[in-house]
XYZ file of C-alpha atoms in Angstrom:
114
model
C 114.113 141.495 103.734
C 116.736 139.440 105.677
C 116.071 141.288 108.888
C 112.344 140.421 108.815
C 113.160 136.841 108.099
C 115.624 136.629 111.077
C 113.110 138.065 113.476
C 110.419 135.800 112.458
C 112.708 132.720 113.123
C 113.795 133.923 116.537
C 110.113 134.406 117.470
C 109.574 130.757 116.684
C 108.896 128.398 119.850
C 111.486 126.066 120.737
C 110.853 122.742 119.619
C 109.380 119.909 122.330
C 111.429 117.042 123.144
C 109.899 113.632 121.875
C 108.048 111.847 124.436
C 109.670 108.771 123.695
C 112.701 107.415 121.517
C 112.784 103.845 120.429
C 116.157 103.416 118.751
C 117.077 100.741 115.952
C 117.736 97.418 117.622
C 121.434 96.130 117.180
C 122.057 93.333 114.824
C 123.572 91.288 117.664
C 120.658 92.034 120.130
C 123.241 93.960 122.174
C 122.542 97.298 124.080
C 121.521 100.771 122.984
C 118.625 99.879 120.800
C 114.841 99.127 122.183
C 114.117 95.327 122.516
C 111.062 95.582 120.072
C 112.672 98.179 117.643
C 113.139 97.718 113.993
C 116.686 96.540 112.892
C 116.721 98.378 109.719
C 115.380 101.893 108.486
C 111.989 102.876 109.798
C 109.980 104.207 106.452
C 106.529 104.832 107.924
C 104.890 105.693 111.354
C 101.171 106.482 111.946
C 98.731 106.991 115.003
C 95.562 105.221 115.038
C 93.033 107.926 114.776
C 90.736 106.830 117.604
C 92.962 105.673 120.229
C 96.384 107.703 120.839
C 97.551 104.693 122.676
C 98.150 102.824 119.500
C 100.501 103.331 116.446
C 102.041 101.406 113.579
C 105.417 101.458 112.216
C 106.957 100.013 109.154
C 110.664 99.477 107.990
C 113.086 98.190 105.637
C 113.551 94.973 107.874
C 110.279 93.644 106.179
C 108.272 94.184 109.332
C 105.048 96.057 110.361
C 104.649 96.556 113.924
C 101.733 97.721 115.995
C 102.818 99.465 119.142
C 101.139 100.078 122.578
C 102.172 103.434 123.793
C 101.409 102.857 127.425
C 103.850 99.894 127.439
C 106.345 101.310 124.738
C 106.318 97.662 123.286
C 105.125 96.139 119.995
C 102.179 94.155 120.465
C 101.645 92.597 117.006
C 104.184 92.180 114.192
C 103.738 91.195 110.839
C 106.566 89.869 108.626
C 106.377 90.593 104.941
C 108.420 89.374 101.975
C 110.521 92.654 101.432
C 111.257 96.061 102.385
C 108.010 97.918 103.705
C 107.783 101.490 102.174
C 104.608 102.616 103.615
C 101.755 101.548 106.292
C 98.646 103.395 106.756
C 95.393 102.814 108.989
C 92.164 104.119 108.109
C 91.060 107.552 109.616
C 87.482 106.762 109.794
C 87.445 102.831 110.615
C 86.035 102.539 114.238
C 85.303 98.712 113.989
C 88.730 97.446 112.875
C 92.351 97.975 112.792
C 93.202 97.026 109.098
C 96.853 98.407 108.187
C 97.390 98.881 104.511
C 100.974 98.319 103.532
C 103.058 98.825 100.359
C 105.994 96.398 100.215
C 108.748 94.853 98.084
C 108.691 91.277 97.385
C 108.793 88.933 94.335
C 106.529 91.918 93.056
C 105.697 95.260 94.409
C 102.629 94.482 96.341
C 100.006 96.113 98.320
C 98.812 94.076 101.395
C 96.332 94.285 104.261
C 97.347 93.175 107.783
C 94.619 92.517 110.202
């Protein structure tokens, strides 16, 4: 029933605004983007399960970046051979921060970044 669907949609809470927005860095390094942002599309973002002050991002600019949310800055950057499609951290690891990455290159590859 359309009326029931509309009523359900009206009762949904308003979405919360993001805590921070990191925009794409412009190609010429000019204004508008974050100084540490990716220069091309971001393909993956994931929080580190044991520390909410840390997350990883990956992008089509062939970069994997480890971010410190307290500083809103990339603290580690890995340059790969091609577009990065996915990056993930283990939800159970507590003694390391290995990042598994699926990327293009001379051959599609899976890499571990430490």
